PDB file of C-alpha atoms in Angstrom:
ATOM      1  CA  UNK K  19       0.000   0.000   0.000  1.00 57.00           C
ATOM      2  CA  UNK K  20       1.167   3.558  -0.976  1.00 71.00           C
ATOM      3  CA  UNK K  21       2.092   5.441   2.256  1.00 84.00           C
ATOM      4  CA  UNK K  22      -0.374   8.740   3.068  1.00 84.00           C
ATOM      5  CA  UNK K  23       2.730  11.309   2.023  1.00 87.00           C
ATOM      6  CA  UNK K  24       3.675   9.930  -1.406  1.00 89.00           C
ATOM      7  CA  UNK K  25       0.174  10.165  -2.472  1.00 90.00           C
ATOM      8  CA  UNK K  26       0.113  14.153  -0.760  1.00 92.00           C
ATOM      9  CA  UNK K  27       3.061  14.389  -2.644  1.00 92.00           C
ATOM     10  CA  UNK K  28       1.882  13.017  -5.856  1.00 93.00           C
ATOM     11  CA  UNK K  29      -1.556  14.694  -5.657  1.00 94.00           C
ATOM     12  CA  UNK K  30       0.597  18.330  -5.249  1.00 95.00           C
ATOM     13  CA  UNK K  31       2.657  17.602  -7.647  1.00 96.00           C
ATOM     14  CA  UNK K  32      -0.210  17.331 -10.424  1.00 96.00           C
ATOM     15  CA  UNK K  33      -1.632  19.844  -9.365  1.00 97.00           C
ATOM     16  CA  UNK K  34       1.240  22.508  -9.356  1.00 96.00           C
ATOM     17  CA  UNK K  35       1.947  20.781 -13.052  1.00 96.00           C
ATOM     18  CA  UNK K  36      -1.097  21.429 -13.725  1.00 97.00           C
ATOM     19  CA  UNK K  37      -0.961  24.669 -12.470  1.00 97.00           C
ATOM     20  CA  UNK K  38       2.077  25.953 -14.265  1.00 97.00           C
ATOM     21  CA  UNK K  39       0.787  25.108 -17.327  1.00 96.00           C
ATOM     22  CA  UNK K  40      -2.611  26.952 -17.327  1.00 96.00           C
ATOM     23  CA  UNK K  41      -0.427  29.992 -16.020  1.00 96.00           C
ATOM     24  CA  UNK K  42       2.050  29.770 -19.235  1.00 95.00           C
ATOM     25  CA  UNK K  43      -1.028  29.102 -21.447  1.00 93.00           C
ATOM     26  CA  UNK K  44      -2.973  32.415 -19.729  1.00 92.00           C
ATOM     27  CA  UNK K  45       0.406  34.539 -19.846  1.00 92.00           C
ATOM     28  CA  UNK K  46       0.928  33.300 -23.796  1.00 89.00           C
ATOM     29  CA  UNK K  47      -2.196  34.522 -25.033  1.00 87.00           C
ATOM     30  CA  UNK K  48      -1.756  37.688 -22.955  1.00 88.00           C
ATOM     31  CA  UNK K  49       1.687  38.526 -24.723  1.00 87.00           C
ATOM     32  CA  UNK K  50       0.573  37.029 -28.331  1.00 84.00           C
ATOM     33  CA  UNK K  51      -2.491  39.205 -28.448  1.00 76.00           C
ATOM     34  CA  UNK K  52      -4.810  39.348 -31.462  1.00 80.00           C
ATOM     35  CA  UNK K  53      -3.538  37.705 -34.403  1.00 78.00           C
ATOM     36  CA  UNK K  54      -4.645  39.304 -37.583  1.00 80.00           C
ATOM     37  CA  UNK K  55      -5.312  37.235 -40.774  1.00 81.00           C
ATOM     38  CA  UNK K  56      -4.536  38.669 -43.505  1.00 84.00           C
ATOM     39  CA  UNK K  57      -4.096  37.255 -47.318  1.00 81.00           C
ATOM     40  CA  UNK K  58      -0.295  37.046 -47.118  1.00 76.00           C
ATOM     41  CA  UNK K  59      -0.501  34.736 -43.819  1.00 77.00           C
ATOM     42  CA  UNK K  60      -3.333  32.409 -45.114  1.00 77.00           C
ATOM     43  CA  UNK K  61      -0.871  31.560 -48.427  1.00 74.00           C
ATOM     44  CA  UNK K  62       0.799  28.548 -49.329  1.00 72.00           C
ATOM     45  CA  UNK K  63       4.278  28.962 -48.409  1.00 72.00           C
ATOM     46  CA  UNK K  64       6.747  27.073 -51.133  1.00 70.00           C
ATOM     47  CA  UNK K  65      10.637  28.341 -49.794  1.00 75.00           C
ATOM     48  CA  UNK K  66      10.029  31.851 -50.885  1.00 71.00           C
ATOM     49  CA  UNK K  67       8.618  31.077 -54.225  1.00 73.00           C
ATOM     50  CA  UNK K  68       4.898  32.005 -55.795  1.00 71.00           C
ATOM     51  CA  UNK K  69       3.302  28.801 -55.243  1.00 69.00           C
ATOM     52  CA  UNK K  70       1.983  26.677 -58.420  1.00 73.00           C
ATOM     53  CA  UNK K  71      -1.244  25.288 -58.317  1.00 70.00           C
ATOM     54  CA  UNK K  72      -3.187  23.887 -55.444  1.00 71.00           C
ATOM     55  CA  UNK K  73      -1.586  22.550 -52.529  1.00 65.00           C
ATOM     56  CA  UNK K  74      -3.729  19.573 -52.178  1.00 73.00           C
ATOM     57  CA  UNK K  75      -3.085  16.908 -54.865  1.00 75.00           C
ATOM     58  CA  UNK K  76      -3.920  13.818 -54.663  1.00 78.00           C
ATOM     59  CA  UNK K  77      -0.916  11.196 -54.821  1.00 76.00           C
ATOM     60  CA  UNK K  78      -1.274   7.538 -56.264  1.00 78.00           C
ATOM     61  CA  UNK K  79      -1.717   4.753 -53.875  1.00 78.00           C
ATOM     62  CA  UNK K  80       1.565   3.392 -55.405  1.00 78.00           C
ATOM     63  CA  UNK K  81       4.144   5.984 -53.511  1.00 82.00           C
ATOM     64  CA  UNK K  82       2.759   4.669 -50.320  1.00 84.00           C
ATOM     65  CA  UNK K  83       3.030   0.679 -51.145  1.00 82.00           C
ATOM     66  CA  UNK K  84       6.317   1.288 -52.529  1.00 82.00           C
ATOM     67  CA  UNK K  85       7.466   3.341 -49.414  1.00 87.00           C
ATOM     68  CA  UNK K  86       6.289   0.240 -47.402  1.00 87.00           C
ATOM     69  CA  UNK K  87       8.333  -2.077 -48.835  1.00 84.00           C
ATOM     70  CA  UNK K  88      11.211   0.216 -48.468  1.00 88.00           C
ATOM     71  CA  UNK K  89      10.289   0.269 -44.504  1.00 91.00           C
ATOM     72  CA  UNK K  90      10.125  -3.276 -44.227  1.00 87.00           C
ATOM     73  CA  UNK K  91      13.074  -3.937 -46.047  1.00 85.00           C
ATOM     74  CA  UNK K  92      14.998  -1.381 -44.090  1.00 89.00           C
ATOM     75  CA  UNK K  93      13.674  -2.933 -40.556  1.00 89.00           C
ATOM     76  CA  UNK K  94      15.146  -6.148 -41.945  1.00 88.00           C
ATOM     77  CA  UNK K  95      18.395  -4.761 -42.306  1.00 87.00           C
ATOM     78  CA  UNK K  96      18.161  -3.551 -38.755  1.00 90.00           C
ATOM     79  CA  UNK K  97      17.413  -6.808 -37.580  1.00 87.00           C
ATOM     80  CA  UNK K  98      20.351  -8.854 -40.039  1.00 88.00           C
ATOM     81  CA  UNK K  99      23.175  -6.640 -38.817  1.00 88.00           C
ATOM     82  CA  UNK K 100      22.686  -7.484 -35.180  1.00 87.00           C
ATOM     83  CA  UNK K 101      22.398 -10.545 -35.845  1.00 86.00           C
ATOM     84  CA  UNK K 102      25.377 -11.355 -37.941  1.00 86.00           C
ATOM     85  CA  UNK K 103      27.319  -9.837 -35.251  1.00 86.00           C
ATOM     86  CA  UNK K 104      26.246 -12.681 -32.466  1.00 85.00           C
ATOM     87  CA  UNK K 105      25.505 -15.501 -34.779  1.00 82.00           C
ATOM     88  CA  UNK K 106      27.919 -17.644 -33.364  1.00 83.00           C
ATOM     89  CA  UNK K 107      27.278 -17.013 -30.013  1.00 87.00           C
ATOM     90  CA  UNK K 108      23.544 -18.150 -30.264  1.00 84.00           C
ATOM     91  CA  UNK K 109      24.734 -21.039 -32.288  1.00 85.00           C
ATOM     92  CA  UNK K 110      22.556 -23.112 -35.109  1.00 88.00           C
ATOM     93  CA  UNK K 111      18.978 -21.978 -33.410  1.00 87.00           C
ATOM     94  CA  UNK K 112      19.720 -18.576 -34.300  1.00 86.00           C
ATOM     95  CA  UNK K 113      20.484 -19.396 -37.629  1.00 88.00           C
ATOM     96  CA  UNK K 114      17.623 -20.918 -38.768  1.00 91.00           C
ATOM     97  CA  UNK K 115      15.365 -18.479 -37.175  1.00 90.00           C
ATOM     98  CA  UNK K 116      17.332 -16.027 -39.390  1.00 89.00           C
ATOM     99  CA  UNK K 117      16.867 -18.242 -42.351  1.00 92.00           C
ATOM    100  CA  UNK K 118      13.027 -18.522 -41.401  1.00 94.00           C
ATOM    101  CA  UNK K 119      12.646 -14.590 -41.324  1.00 91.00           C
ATOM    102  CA  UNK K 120      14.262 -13.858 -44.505  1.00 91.00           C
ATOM    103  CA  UNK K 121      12.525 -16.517 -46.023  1.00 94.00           C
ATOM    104  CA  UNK K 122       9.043 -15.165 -45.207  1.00 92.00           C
ATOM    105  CA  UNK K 123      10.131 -11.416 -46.337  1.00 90.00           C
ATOM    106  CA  UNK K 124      11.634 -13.250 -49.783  1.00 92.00           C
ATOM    107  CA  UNK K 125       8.013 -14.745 -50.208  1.00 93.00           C
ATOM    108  CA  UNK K 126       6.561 -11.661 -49.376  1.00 88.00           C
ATOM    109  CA  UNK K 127       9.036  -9.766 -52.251  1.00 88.00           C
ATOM    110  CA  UNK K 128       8.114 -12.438 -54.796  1.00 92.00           C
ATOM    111  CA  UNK K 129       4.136 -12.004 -54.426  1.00 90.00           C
ATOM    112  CA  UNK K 130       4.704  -8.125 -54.647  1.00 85.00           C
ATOM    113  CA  UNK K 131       6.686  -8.437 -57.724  1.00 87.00           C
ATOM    114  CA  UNK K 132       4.564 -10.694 -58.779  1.00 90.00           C
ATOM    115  CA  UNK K 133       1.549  -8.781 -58.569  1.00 85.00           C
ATOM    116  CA  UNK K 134       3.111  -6.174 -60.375  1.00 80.00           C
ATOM    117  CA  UNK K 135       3.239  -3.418 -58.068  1.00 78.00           C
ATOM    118  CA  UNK K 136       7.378  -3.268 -58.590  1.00 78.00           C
ATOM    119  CA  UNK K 137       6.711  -1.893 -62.018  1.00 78.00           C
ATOM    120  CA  UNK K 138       7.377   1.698 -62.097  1.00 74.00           C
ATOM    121  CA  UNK K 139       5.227   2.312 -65.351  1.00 73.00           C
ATOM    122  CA  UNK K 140       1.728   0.006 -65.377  1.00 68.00           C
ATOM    123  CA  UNK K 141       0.324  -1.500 -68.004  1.00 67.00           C
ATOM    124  CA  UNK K 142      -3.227   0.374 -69.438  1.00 66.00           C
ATOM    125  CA  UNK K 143      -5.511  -1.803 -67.962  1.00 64.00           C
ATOM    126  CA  UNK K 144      -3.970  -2.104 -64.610  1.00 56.00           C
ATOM    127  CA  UNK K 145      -2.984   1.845 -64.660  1.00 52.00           C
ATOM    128  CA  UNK K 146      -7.144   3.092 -64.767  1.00 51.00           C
ATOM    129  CA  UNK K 147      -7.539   0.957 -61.879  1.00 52.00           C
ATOM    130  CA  UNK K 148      -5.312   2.023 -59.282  1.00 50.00           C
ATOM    131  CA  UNK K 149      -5.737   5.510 -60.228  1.00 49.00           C
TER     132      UNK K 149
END
């Protein structure tokens, strides 16, 4: 059971957290004051440039699969180097789990490029449907 002073001491603690932070929130908006919209702060800023076009576009599906197999790919490497440094310490076990990882990732690789979705430019028919 907690003793009766840490939970004081907790319970004062939150509530001079608390505390601080409603006084730097109150003491921000004093100092701030009124912001003022104006055309120039509502624009789309593009590194000092004039922006082009709308900001919103829509992106294909395809930059976001791709970028997923670079993740996964890059997590693997994260989990071979370690690995390959302590191989022999773990011994045989370790090695076939190793072999058993990369072989699921390897399937994984196959059915994507298989699919197609490694193909930088589509073919017609598959190009209208994932746009």
């Amino acid at each position: 059971m907690l003793n009766a002073n840490v939970i004081t001491l907790f319970i004062f603690t939150a509530c001079g957290f608390i505390f601080v932070l409603l006084a730097m929130d109150f003491a921000g908006r004093i100092l701030r004051g009124k912001e003022v919209a104006t055309p120039e702060k509502k624009a789309t800023y593009e590194c000092g440039e004039l922006p082009i076009g709308e900001a919103w576009i829509r992106y294909n599906p395809r930059f976001f699969l791709l970028a997923i197999v670079f993740i996964i790919f890059d997590i693997e490497t994260a989990f071979l180097f370690p690995w390959g440094v302590t191989a022999k310490e773990f011994g045989i076990v370790a090695f076939w789990d190793m072999i058993v990882f990369l072989a699921i990732l390897l399937l994984g690789y196959i059915w994507f490029w298989k699919i197609g979705e490694l193909r930088w430019i589509l073919p017609s028919n598959k190009r209208e449907r994932n746009e």
